[in-house]
Amino acid sequence: MTAFNNINQIKYEGPTSTNPYAFKFYNPEEVINGKTMKEYLRFAVAYWHTFTEDLSDPFGVGTAIRPWDQYSGMDLAKARVEAAFIFFEKLGVPYFCFHDVDIVPEGSSLRESNQNLDTIVAMIKEYMKDSKTKLLWNTVNNFTHPRFVHGAGSSSNADVFAYAAAKVKKGLEVGKELGAENYVFWGGREGYETLLNTDMKLELDNLGRFFHMAVDYAREIGFDGQFLIEPKPKEPTTHQYDFDVASGYAFLQHYDLQDHFKFNIEANHATLAGHTFEHELRYARVIGMLGSVDANQGHPLLGWDTDEFPSDLYGTTLAMFEIIQNGGLGKGGLNFDAKVRRGSFTPEDLFHAHIVGMDSFAVGLKVANRLIEDRVIQNVVEERYNSYQSGIGLDIVSGKTDFHKLEEYALGLTEITHQSGRLEQIKATINQYFLTTFVGK
Ligand code: XUL
Ligand code: CO
C-alpha cells in the first residue's frame, strides 16, 4: 500500500511561508527555555481520530477517504499501521496514542481479540524499531461495545467488571511491550444516566477497587508508565464520576490512589465541565497532579465534545503558561485528541489539521515563555497578594495567628484599602506580546 505519497516531509519554513505543507511556527529544534520545542511539546497523534475515524456523525455516515479504504478485518488493521508510520515520519511527530480497538477489530471472543492484538502489537513493535515515533500512551476502549451499556468498572453487572478488568490487564501488557510512557483511563461509561436505578456507593467503591487492581498488576509485570485519569463531566453518560480535576482528585484521595495517578487534561472536557482549559491545568498543577494533555478545542456555540484541532492561540498560550510553570509535562505530552471536520475528508486534511495544531501550540509556547521570562503576569499577581508578605498577612501564611489575634487585629482596622485587579491592562499586554513575538519588537 502506498499512503500519503503526494506529501513530502513537513518542515519548518517560518512565519512567512506560503506552503500549506510546512510549519510556520513549530520549529522542532528551536530551543525555548533550555529545551527544544520538540522536547517541550511532546506531540502525539491520536490513532483513533487519524486512522480509525470515518467522520460519521449521529446524522450521517462517514465521509473520510483514506488510503486503507479497500481493506477490511485484520488486513485493514495492518494497512493502517503501515500508513500510520508513514504519517508519523512525514509529520515528524515524536509520539502516538491508541485504544485497543483502534488498532484491531474485536474478535468473537476476548481470547480472539487478544490474539488480534498480539499480531498487530508485534507488527507495531517492528515498525517502531525503524521509527523515531514512540508510544505516549495506550488505553482500552471499555465504552463502545454493547456489553458496556451499564458501565465497565462501575457496571451493575459483575461479569462486565471482570471483562473490563481483563481488557485493562491486556492493555497494560501491550503498554509494557511497546514501551508506553503512560497508561490512560478515560471512564467513558463510568457514570450514570439516573440515580433512580444507581447504587452510587457500590459503583464508586468498585471503581476504587478496579484502579487498585490495575496499579497492582502494573507493578507485578514491571510496567512503569505513569497512570493517568482523564476527567470528563458528561457524554456519553449524564454524569461521569471523574467529572473534573477537583472531583477526580477527591475520588483518588478517598480511595487512597493519589500517589499512583496524575491527570490527563482535555481542553474540550474542561469546557464541558464549565471550566476553562487553563483552569483545569492550573488546578492540576497546583496540587502536583498535572500529567498530560489531550490537545483539542470545543466549539463555543456547541455544547458537546466537538474535538476540534487546536487553533485558538489565546487558548494554547494560556495552556503553555501552565505547562511551562509545571516544568513541562514530564512523561506526558500533547496528544491531539482531535478530529478533522466531516467536510474535511481528504487524506491531506489530516496533515493540515496536525500542522495547525502543532503551530498553534508552538505559538503558545513562545508567547507564554516570553510572558514568564518578563514576569508580566507574575509581577501583577505578586503585587496583588503583597499583603501576605508582611504584618498580619505573613502571620496568616506562616501559621502564627488564630481567631483571637485576627479579631483583635480586625477590631483595630479603621479602613480597608484595595488595589485594582488590572485585568484590562493584563489583556492589553498579552495582545502586545502576541504581536511583538512575531512581527518584531
Ligand atoms: C473521549 C476521549 C477519549 C480518551 C481516551 O472524549 O477523550 O478519546 O481520550 O479514551
Ligand atoms: Co481524550
GROMACS .gro file of C-alpha atoms and ligand atoms in nm:
model
  452
    1MET     CA    1   0.000   0.000   0.000
    2THR     CA    2   0.120   0.350  -0.070
    3ALA     CA    3  -0.014   0.610   0.165
    4PHE     CA    4   0.028   0.987   0.157
    5ASN     CA    5   0.283   0.960  -0.126
    6ASN     CA    6   0.185   1.301  -0.267
    7ILE     CA    7   0.302   1.465   0.057
    8ASN     CA    8   0.664   1.543   0.134
    9GLN     CA    9   0.823   1.565   0.476
   10ILE     CA   10   0.665   1.857   0.664
   11LYS     CA   11   0.939   2.103   0.752
   12TYR     CA   12   0.967   2.432   0.933
   13GLU     CA   13   0.968   2.718   0.682
   14GLY     CA   14   0.892   3.012   0.912
   15PRO     CA   15   0.604   3.257   0.958
   16THR     CA   16   0.609   3.397   0.604
   17SER     CA   17   0.599   3.063   0.419
   18THR     CA   18   0.305   3.020   0.182
   19ASN     CA   19   0.349   2.642   0.162
   20PRO     CA   20   0.045   2.483   0.328
   21TYR     CA   21   0.253   2.169   0.392
   22ALA     CA   22   0.507   2.346   0.613
   23PHE     CA   23   0.524   2.454   0.976
   24LYS     CA   24   0.517   2.830   1.017
   25PHE     CA   25   0.590   2.838   1.392
   26TYR     CA   26   0.674   2.485   1.505
   27ASN     CA   27   1.050   2.464   1.467
   28PRO     CA   28   1.132   2.130   1.636
   29GLU     CA   29   1.498   2.207   1.709
   30GLU     CA   30   1.449   2.566   1.829
   31VAL     CA   31   1.549   2.596   2.194
   32ILE     CA   32   1.300   2.760   2.427
   33ASN     CA   33   1.381   2.788   2.795
   34GLY     CA   34   1.658   2.526   2.773
   35LYS     CA   35   1.460   2.263   2.581
   36THR     CA   36   1.388   2.212   2.214
   37MET     CA   37   1.030   2.271   2.102
   38LYS     CA   38   1.008   1.903   2.021
   39GLU     CA   39   1.106   1.809   2.377
   40TYR     CA   40   0.877   2.066   2.532
   41LEU     CA   41   0.566   1.992   2.334
   42ARG     CA   42   0.590   1.612   2.301
   43PHE     CA   43   0.315   1.598   2.038
   44ALA     CA   44   0.123   1.277   1.981
   45VAL     CA   45  -0.109   1.163   1.703
   46ALA     CA   46  -0.432   1.003   1.828
   47TYR     CA   47  -0.471   0.681   1.632
   48TRP     CA   48  -0.850   0.675   1.667
   49HIS     CA   49  -0.916   1.013   1.511
   50THR     CA   50  -0.649   0.991   1.242
   51PHE     CA   51  -0.655   0.627   1.132
   52THR     CA   52  -0.977   0.472   1.263
   53GLU     CA   53  -1.227   0.758   1.244
   54ASP     CA   54  -1.458   0.755   0.937
   55LEU     CA   55  -1.610   1.101   1.014
   56SER     CA   56  -1.964   0.975   1.065
   57ASP     CA   57  -2.188   1.175   1.297
   58PRO     CA   58  -2.528   1.099   1.456
   59PHE     CA   59  -2.699   1.220   1.136
   60GLY     CA   60  -2.477   1.088   0.864
   61VAL     CA   61  -2.242   0.814   0.754
   62GLY     CA   62  -1.867   0.851   0.729
   63THR     CA   63  -1.719   1.078   0.464
   64ALA     CA   64  -1.348   1.007   0.508
   65ILE     CA   65  -1.149   0.900   0.204
   66ARG     CA   66  -0.846   0.707   0.322
   67PRO     CA   67  -0.561   0.510   0.161
   68TRP     CA   68  -0.671   0.194   0.351
   69ASP     CA   69  -1.037   0.206   0.237
   70GLN     CA   70  -1.019  -0.110   0.024
   71TYR     CA   71  -0.919  -0.332   0.319
   72SER     CA   72  -1.122  -0.498   0.592
   73GLY     CA   73  -1.065  -0.707   0.906
   74MET     CA   74  -0.704  -0.775   1.002
   75ASP     CA   75  -0.583  -0.659   0.659
   76LEU     CA   76  -0.733  -0.320   0.737
   77ALA     CA   77  -0.560  -0.317   1.076
   78LYS     CA   78  -0.226  -0.392   0.907
   79ALA     CA   79  -0.279  -0.133   0.633
   80ARG     CA   80  -0.348   0.129   0.899
   81VAL     CA   81  -0.026   0.050   1.085
   82GLU     CA   82   0.173   0.081   0.764
   83ALA     CA   83   0.008   0.414   0.680
   84ALA     CA   84   0.038   0.539   1.038
   85PHE     CA   85   0.416   0.507   1.042
   86ILE     CA   86   0.443   0.686   0.707
   87PHE     CA   87   0.225   0.963   0.852
   88PHE     CA   88   0.431   0.987   1.172
   89GLU     CA   89   0.752   1.017   0.976
   90LYS     CA   90   0.623   1.279   0.731
   91LEU     CA   91   0.487   1.486   1.019
   92GLY     CA   92   0.799   1.432   1.233
   93VAL     CA   93   0.581   1.364   1.535
   94PRO     CA   94   0.752   1.210   1.838
   95TYR     CA   95   0.456   1.014   1.982
   96PHE     CA   96   0.127   0.838   1.913
   97CYS     CA   97  -0.157   0.704   2.131
   98PHE     CA   98  -0.422   0.437   2.081
   99HIS     CA   99  -0.708   0.233   2.230
  100ASP     CA  100  -0.702  -0.146   2.179
  101VAL     CA  101  -0.998  -0.133   1.939
  102ASP     CA  102  -0.835   0.138   1.727
  103ILE     CA  103  -0.559  -0.096   1.619
  104VAL     CA  104  -0.751  -0.425   1.582
  105PRO     CA  105  -1.104  -0.547   1.514
  106GLU     CA  106  -1.265  -0.710   1.816
  107GLY     CA  107  -1.277  -1.089   1.779
  108SER     CA  108  -1.579  -1.309   1.851
  109SER     CA  109  -1.435  -1.373   2.198
  110LEU     CA  110  -1.196  -1.200   2.435
  111ARG     CA  111  -0.937  -1.466   2.352
  112GLU     CA  112  -0.967  -1.389   1.981
  113SER     CA  113  -0.948  -1.013   2.042
  114ASN     CA  114  -0.630  -1.071   2.241
  115GLN     CA  115  -0.484  -1.280   1.957
  116ASN     CA  116  -0.562  -0.999   1.713
  117LEU     CA  117  -0.385  -0.761   1.948
  118ASP     CA  118  -0.081  -0.988   1.970
  119THR     CA  119  -0.049  -0.989   1.590
  120ILE     CA  120  -0.079  -0.613   1.545
  121VAL     CA  121   0.124  -0.522   1.853
  122ALA     CA  122   0.409  -0.738   1.716
  123MET     CA  123   0.378  -0.553   1.385
  124ILE     CA  124   0.378  -0.211   1.557
  125LYS     CA  125   0.682  -0.316   1.759
  126GLU     CA  126   0.868  -0.399   1.437
  127TYR     CA  127   0.774  -0.063   1.283
  128MET     CA  128   0.881   0.118   1.599
  129LYS     CA  129   1.231  -0.027   1.565
  130ASP     CA  130   1.285   0.180   1.249
  131SER     CA  131   1.087   0.481   1.364
  132LYS     CA  132   1.160   0.777   1.589
  133THR     CA  133   0.796   0.782   1.697
  134LYS     CA  134   0.724   0.632   2.039
  135LEU     CA  135   0.411   0.542   2.229
  136LEU     CA  136   0.300   0.823   2.460
  137TRP     CA  137   0.012   0.619   2.598
  138ASN     CA  138  -0.229   0.344   2.525
  139THR     CA  139  -0.563   0.259   2.677
  140VAL     CA  140  -0.850   0.021   2.624
  141ASN     CA  141  -1.192   0.107   2.497
  142ASN     CA  142  -1.434  -0.003   2.769
  143PHE     CA  143  -1.726   0.201   2.640
  144THR     CA  144  -1.823   0.132   2.275
  145HIS     CA  145  -1.935  -0.233   2.278
  146PRO     CA  146  -2.294  -0.308   2.397
  147ARG     CA  147  -2.152  -0.511   2.689
  148PHE     CA  148  -2.054  -0.176   2.846
  149VAL     CA  149  -2.410  -0.042   2.831
  150HIS     CA  150  -2.420  -0.007   3.213
  151GLY     CA  151  -2.054   0.087   3.256
  152ALA     CA  152  -1.728  -0.105   3.290
  153GLY     CA  153  -1.559  -0.089   3.632
  154SER     CA  154  -1.879   0.075   3.760
  155SER     CA  155  -2.115  -0.166   3.582
  156SER     CA  156  -2.414  -0.309   3.768
  157ASN     CA  157  -2.309  -0.644   3.617
  158ALA     CA  158  -2.014  -0.821   3.783
  159ASP     CA  159  -1.937  -1.016   3.463
  160VAL     CA  160  -1.870  -0.684   3.290
  161PHE     CA  161  -1.643  -0.572   3.576
  162ALA     CA  162  -1.440  -0.888   3.513
  163TYR     CA  163  -1.440  -0.839   3.135
  164ALA     CA  164  -1.329  -0.477   3.168
  165ALA     CA  165  -1.053  -0.580   3.409
  166ALA     CA  166  -0.931  -0.845   3.165
  167LYS     CA  167  -0.913  -0.583   2.890
  168VAL     CA  168  -0.715  -0.342   3.108
  169LYS     CA  169  -0.483  -0.630   3.208
  170LYS     CA  170  -0.412  -0.690   2.840
  171GLY     CA  171  -0.378  -0.314   2.782
  172LEU     CA  172  -0.106  -0.293   3.047
  173GLU     CA  173   0.077  -0.587   2.887
  174VAL     CA  174   0.054  -0.411   2.548
  175GLY     CA  175   0.178  -0.087   2.703
  176LYS     CA  176   0.476  -0.266   2.855
  177GLU     CA  177   0.553  -0.446   2.528
  178LEU     CA  178   0.558  -0.121   2.330
  179GLY     CA  179   0.728   0.091   2.597
  180ALA     CA  180   0.430   0.320   2.660
  181GLU     CA  181   0.528   0.615   2.876
  182ASN     CA  182   0.177   0.641   3.027
  183TYR     CA  183  -0.145   0.447   3.056
  184VAL     CA  184  -0.472   0.642   3.036
  185PHE     CA  185  -0.808   0.572   3.195
  186TRP     CA  186  -1.098   0.756   3.043
  187GLY     CA  187  -1.417   0.630   3.205
  188GLY     CA  188  -1.643   0.662   2.904
  189ARG     CA  189  -1.934   0.486   3.073
  190GLU     CA  190  -1.817   0.518   3.434
  191GLY     CA  191  -2.107   0.728   3.547
  192TYR     CA  192  -2.482   0.711   3.542
  193GLU     CA  193  -2.788   0.810   3.346
  194THR     CA  194  -3.013   0.842   3.651
  195LEU     CA  195  -2.977   0.795   4.026
  196LEU     CA  196  -3.316   0.621   4.026
  197ASN     CA  197  -3.156   0.288   3.935
  198THR     CA  198  -2.799   0.350   4.059
  199ASP     CA  199  -2.609   0.229   4.365
  200MET     CA  200  -2.358   0.513   4.367
  201LYS     CA  201  -2.163   0.388   4.667
  202LEU     CA  202  -2.110   0.040   4.521
  203GLU     CA  203  -2.015   0.185   4.183
  204LEU     CA  204  -1.758   0.423   4.333
  205ASP     CA  205  -1.618   0.153   4.563
  206ASN     CA  206  -1.588  -0.082   4.267
  207LEU     CA  207  -1.408   0.180   4.062
  208GLY     CA  208  -1.167   0.227   4.352
  209ARG     CA  209  -1.109  -0.150   4.361
  210PHE     CA  210  -1.064  -0.158   3.984
  211PHE     CA  211  -0.792   0.106   3.989
  212HIS     CA  212  -0.610  -0.062   4.280
  213MET     CA  213  -0.605  -0.389   4.087
  214ALA     CA  214  -0.465  -0.207   3.784
  215VAL     CA  215  -0.189  -0.049   3.997
  216ASP     CA  216  -0.108  -0.391   4.147
  217TYR     CA  217  -0.093  -0.561   3.809
  218ALA     CA  218   0.129  -0.290   3.659
  219ARG     CA  219   0.368  -0.341   3.950
  220GLU     CA  220   0.351  -0.719   3.907
  221ILE     CA  221   0.457  -0.706   3.540
  222GLY     CA  222   0.702  -0.418   3.582
  223PHE     CA  223   0.505  -0.167   3.375
  224ASP     CA  224   0.647   0.167   3.484
  225GLY     CA  225   0.433   0.405   3.277
  226GLN     CA  226   0.256   0.690   3.454
  227PHE     CA  227  -0.113   0.619   3.523
  228LEU     CA  228  -0.343   0.898   3.411
  229ILE     CA  229  -0.711   0.968   3.472
  230GLU     CA  230  -0.886   1.174   3.206
  231PRO     CA  231  -1.176   1.367   3.356
  232LYS     CA  232  -1.488   1.444   3.156
  233PRO     CA  233  -1.813   1.560   3.314
  234LYS     CA  234  -2.067   1.402   3.080
  235GLU     CA  235  -2.116   1.246   2.738
  236PRO     CA  236  -2.187   0.967   2.687
  237THR     CA  237  -2.318   0.939   3.046
  238THR     CA  238  -2.535   1.209   3.200
  239HIS     CA  239  -2.295   1.234   3.492
  240GLN     CA  240  -1.944   1.097   3.482
  241TYR     CA  241  -1.774   1.017   3.815
  242ASP     CA  242  -1.441   1.174   3.718
  243PHE     CA  243  -1.619   1.500   3.637
  244ASP     CA  244  -1.319   1.731   3.651
  245VAL     CA  245  -0.979   1.752   3.818
  246ALA     CA  246  -1.119   1.858   4.156
  247SER     CA  247  -1.373   1.576   4.177
  248GLY     CA  248  -1.124   1.328   4.031
  249TYR     CA  249  -0.873   1.425   4.298
  250ALA     CA  250  -1.133   1.381   4.572
  251PHE     CA  251  -1.206   1.033   4.434
  252LEU     CA  252  -0.836   0.943   4.417
  253GLN     CA  253  -0.777   1.060   4.774
  254HIS     CA  254  -1.085   0.889   4.911
  255TYR     CA  255  -0.967   0.558   4.766
  256ASP     CA  256  -0.600   0.622   4.852
  257LEU     CA  257  -0.494   0.623   4.488
  258GLN     CA  258  -0.347   0.974   4.472
  259ASP     CA  259   0.015   0.856   4.469
  260HIS     CA  260  -0.040   0.635   4.166
  261PHE     CA  261  -0.219   0.868   3.926
  262LYS     CA  262  -0.196   1.205   3.759
  263PHE     CA  263  -0.444   1.374   3.528
  264ASN     CA  264  -0.470   1.377   3.152
  265ILE     CA  265  -0.649   1.704   3.087
  266GLU     CA  266  -0.850   1.757   2.773
  267ALA     CA  267  -0.944   2.109   2.666
  268ASN     CA  268  -1.290   2.022   2.541
  269HIS     CA  269  -1.367   1.820   2.855
  270ALA     CA  270  -1.270   2.119   3.068
  271THR     CA  271  -1.515   2.345   2.887
  272LEU     CA  272  -1.791   2.082   2.907
  273ALA     CA  273  -1.737   2.089   3.284
  274GLY     CA  274  -1.796   2.464   3.285
  275HIS     CA  275  -1.427   2.542   3.330
  276THR     CA  276  -1.164   2.691   3.107
  277PHE     CA  277  -0.886   2.464   2.982
  278GLU     CA  278  -0.638   2.670   3.182
  279HIS     CA  279  -0.847   2.627   3.498
  280GLU     CA  280  -0.811   2.250   3.481
  281LEU     CA  281  -0.440   2.276   3.402
  282ARG     CA  282  -0.386   2.523   3.688
  283TYR     CA  283  -0.580   2.314   3.937
  284ALA     CA  284  -0.384   2.002   3.847
  285ARG     CA  285  -0.056   2.193   3.850
  286VAL     CA  286  -0.101   2.347   4.194
  287ILE     CA  287  -0.186   2.011   4.351
  288GLY     CA  288   0.109   1.846   4.171
  289MET     CA  289  -0.112   1.626   3.954
  290LEU     CA  290  -0.064   1.760   3.600
  291GLY     CA  291   0.036   1.460   3.392
  292SER     CA  292  -0.054   1.501   3.028
  293VAL     CA  293  -0.285   1.684   2.790
  294ASP     CA  294  -0.540   1.589   2.526
  295ALA     CA  295  -0.492   1.886   2.298
  296ASN     CA  296  -0.809   1.991   2.121
  297GLN     CA  297  -1.075   2.260   2.148
  298GLY     CA  298  -1.453   2.275   2.163
  299HIS     CA  299  -1.675   2.496   1.954
  300PRO     CA  300  -1.801   2.793   2.156
  301LEU     CA  301  -2.154   2.756   2.015
  302LEU     CA  302  -2.190   2.380   2.056
  303GLY     CA  303  -2.249   2.205   2.385
  304TRP     CA  304  -2.082   1.873   2.312
  305ASP     CA  305  -1.737   1.728   2.264
  306THR     CA  306  -1.650   1.851   1.915
  307ASP     CA  307  -1.281   1.753   1.945
  308GLU     CA  308  -1.153   2.020   1.707
  309PHE     CA  309  -0.784   2.062   1.635
  310PRO     CA  310  -0.641   2.347   1.844
  311SER     CA  311  -0.623   2.676   1.657
  312ASP     CA  312  -0.713   2.929   1.928
  313LEU     CA  313  -0.380   3.096   2.005
  314TYR     CA  314  -0.502   3.257   2.324
  315GLY     CA  315  -0.603   2.911   2.448
  316THR     CA  316  -0.273   2.746   2.358
  317THR     CA  317  -0.079   3.034   2.516
  318LEU     CA  318  -0.264   3.013   2.847
  319ALA     CA  319  -0.219   2.634   2.837
  320MET     CA  320   0.155   2.664   2.777
  321PHE     CA  321   0.170   2.926   3.054
  322GLU     CA  322   0.066   2.648   3.293
  323ILE     CA  323   0.276   2.376   3.131
  324ILE     CA  324   0.598   2.581   3.137
  325GLN     CA  325   0.543   2.666   3.503
  326ASN     CA  326   0.486   2.297   3.565
  327GLY     CA  327   0.840   2.242   3.434
  328GLY     CA  328   0.694   2.070   3.125
  329LEU     CA  329   0.480   1.759   3.122
  330GLY     CA  330   0.738   1.502   3.236
  331LYS     CA  331   0.633   1.169   3.088
  332GLY     CA  332   0.318   1.328   2.945
  333GLY     CA  333   0.269   1.511   2.619
  334LEU     CA  334   0.025   1.695   2.397
  335ASN     CA  335  -0.194   1.433   2.233
  336PHE     CA  336  -0.415   1.558   1.952
  337ASP     CA  337  -0.740   1.401   2.066
  338ALA     CA  338  -0.890   1.591   1.776
  339LYS     CA  339  -1.061   1.509   1.452
  340VAL     CA  340  -1.090   1.683   1.121
  341ARG     CA  341  -1.439   1.817   1.041
  342ARG     CA  342  -1.673   1.593   0.844
  343GLY     CA  343  -1.631   1.819   0.545
  344SER     CA  344  -1.251   1.788   0.560
  345PHE     CA  345  -1.247   1.432   0.433
  346THR     CA  346  -0.929   1.402   0.225
  347PRO     CA  347  -0.603   1.243   0.347
  348GLU     CA  348  -0.432   1.582   0.303
  349ASP     CA  349  -0.664   1.730   0.566
  350LEU     CA  350  -0.501   1.505   0.826
  351PHE     CA  351  -0.175   1.691   0.763
  352HIS     CA  352  -0.335   2.036   0.764
  353ALA     CA  353  -0.507   1.954   1.091
  354HIS     CA  354  -0.189   1.849   1.266
  355ILE     CA  355   0.002   2.143   1.119
  356VAL     CA  356  -0.246   2.396   1.263
  357GLY     CA  357  -0.242   2.213   1.598
  358MET     CA  358   0.136   2.198   1.619
  359ASP     CA  359   0.184   2.555   1.501
  360SER     CA  360  -0.077   2.681   1.747
  361PHE     CA  361   0.099   2.520   2.042
  362ALA     CA  362   0.437   2.643   1.915
  363VAL     CA  363   0.298   2.999   1.916
  364GLY     CA  364   0.157   2.935   2.264
  365LEU     CA  365   0.495   2.809   2.386
  366LYS     CA  366   0.683   3.111   2.251
  367VAL     CA  367   0.441   3.375   2.375
  368ALA     CA  368   0.392   3.213   2.716
  369ASN     CA  369   0.766   3.175   2.759
  370ARG     CA  370   0.821   3.545   2.694
  371LEU     CA  371   0.540   3.637   2.933
  372ILE     CA  372   0.704   3.423   3.200
  373GLU     CA  373   1.058   3.545   3.132
  374ASP     CA  374   0.943   3.905   3.158
  375ARG     CA  375   0.735   3.818   3.468
  376VAL     CA  376   0.437   4.001   3.314
  377ILE     CA  377   0.171   3.805   3.498
  378GLN     CA  378   0.380   3.704   3.799
  379ASN     CA  379   0.452   4.069   3.883
  380VAL     CA  380   0.083   4.158   3.876
  381VAL     CA  381  -0.005   3.857   4.088
  382GLU     CA  382   0.276   3.918   4.335
  383GLU     CA  383   0.173   4.276   4.384
  384ARG     CA  384  -0.192   4.181   4.421
  385TYR     CA  385  -0.108   3.947   4.710
  386ASN     CA  386   0.165   4.156   4.871
  387SER     CA  387  -0.042   4.195   5.189
  388TYR     CA  388   0.075   3.840   5.272
  389GLN     CA  389   0.442   3.938   5.259
  390SER     CA  390   0.449   4.119   5.593
  391GLY     CA  391   0.247   4.202   5.902
  392ILE     CA  392  -0.077   4.016   5.961
  393GLY     CA  393  -0.063   3.852   5.618
  394LEU     CA  394   0.275   3.699   5.692
  395ASP     CA  395   0.140   3.579   6.028
  396ILE     CA  396  -0.153   3.412   5.846
  397VAL     CA  397   0.054   3.226   5.590
  398SER     CA  398   0.320   3.124   5.839
  399GLY     CA  399   0.062   2.985   6.081
  400LYS     CA  400   0.144   3.237   6.356
  401THR     CA  401  -0.206   3.356   6.425
  402ASP     CA  402  -0.550   3.242   6.536
  403PHE     CA  403  -0.908   3.373   6.554
  404HIS     CA  404  -0.840   3.565   6.878
  405LYS     CA  405  -0.548   3.756   6.729
  406LEU     CA  406  -0.728   3.810   6.399
  407GLU     CA  407  -1.030   3.953   6.578
  408GLU     CA  408  -0.808   4.188   6.775
  409TYR     CA  409  -0.642   4.300   6.453
  410ALA     CA  410  -0.975   4.343   6.268
  411LEU     CA  411  -1.122   4.549   6.554
  412GLY     CA  412  -0.829   4.786   6.519
  413LEU     CA  413  -0.883   4.838   6.147
  414THR     CA  414  -1.031   5.173   6.057
  415GLU     CA  415  -1.035   5.135   5.678
  416ILE     CA  416  -0.960   4.854   5.431
  417THR     CA  417  -0.784   4.969   5.116
  418HIS     CA  418  -0.766   4.766   4.793
  419GLN     CA  419  -0.563   4.775   4.475
  420SER     CA  420  -0.702   4.726   4.125
  421GLY     CA  421  -0.701   4.379   3.970
  422ARG     CA  422  -0.574   4.533   3.642
  423LEU     CA  423  -0.741   4.275   3.414
  424GLU     CA  424  -0.773   4.500   3.109
  425GLN     CA  425  -0.413   4.609   3.140
  426ILE     CA  426  -0.301   4.245   3.154
  427LYS     CA  427  -0.502   4.159   2.842
  428ALA     CA  428  -0.361   4.455   2.652
  429THR     CA  429  -0.010   4.344   2.744
  430ILE     CA  430  -0.078   3.984   2.638
  431ASN     CA  431  -0.201   4.110   2.300
  432GLN     CA  432   0.115   4.316   2.267
  433TYR     CA  433   0.323   4.005   2.340
  434PHE     CA  434   0.140   3.810   2.069
  435LEU     CA  435   0.227   4.064   1.807
  436THR     CA  436   0.578   4.156   1.917
  437THR     CA  437   0.684   3.792   1.941
  438PHE     CA  438   0.635   3.750   1.569
  439VAL     CA  439   0.640   4.089   1.399
  440GLY     CA  440   0.942   4.248   1.562
  441LYS     CA  441   0.976   4.413   1.899
  442XUL     C1  442  -1.335   1.088   2.479
  442XUL     C2  443  -1.190   1.094   2.493
  442XUL     C3  444  -1.117   0.967   2.474
  442XUL     C4  445  -0.999   0.950   2.564
  442XUL     C5  446  -0.934   0.815   2.556
  442XUL     O1  447  -1.398   1.209   2.494
  442XUL     O2  448  -1.134   1.199   2.516
  442XUL     O3  449  -1.081   0.955   2.341
  442XUL     O4  450  -0.902   1.046   2.536
  442XUL     O5  451  -1.022   0.713   2.582
  443CO      CO  452  -0.935   1.249   2.529
   0.00000   0.00000   0.00000
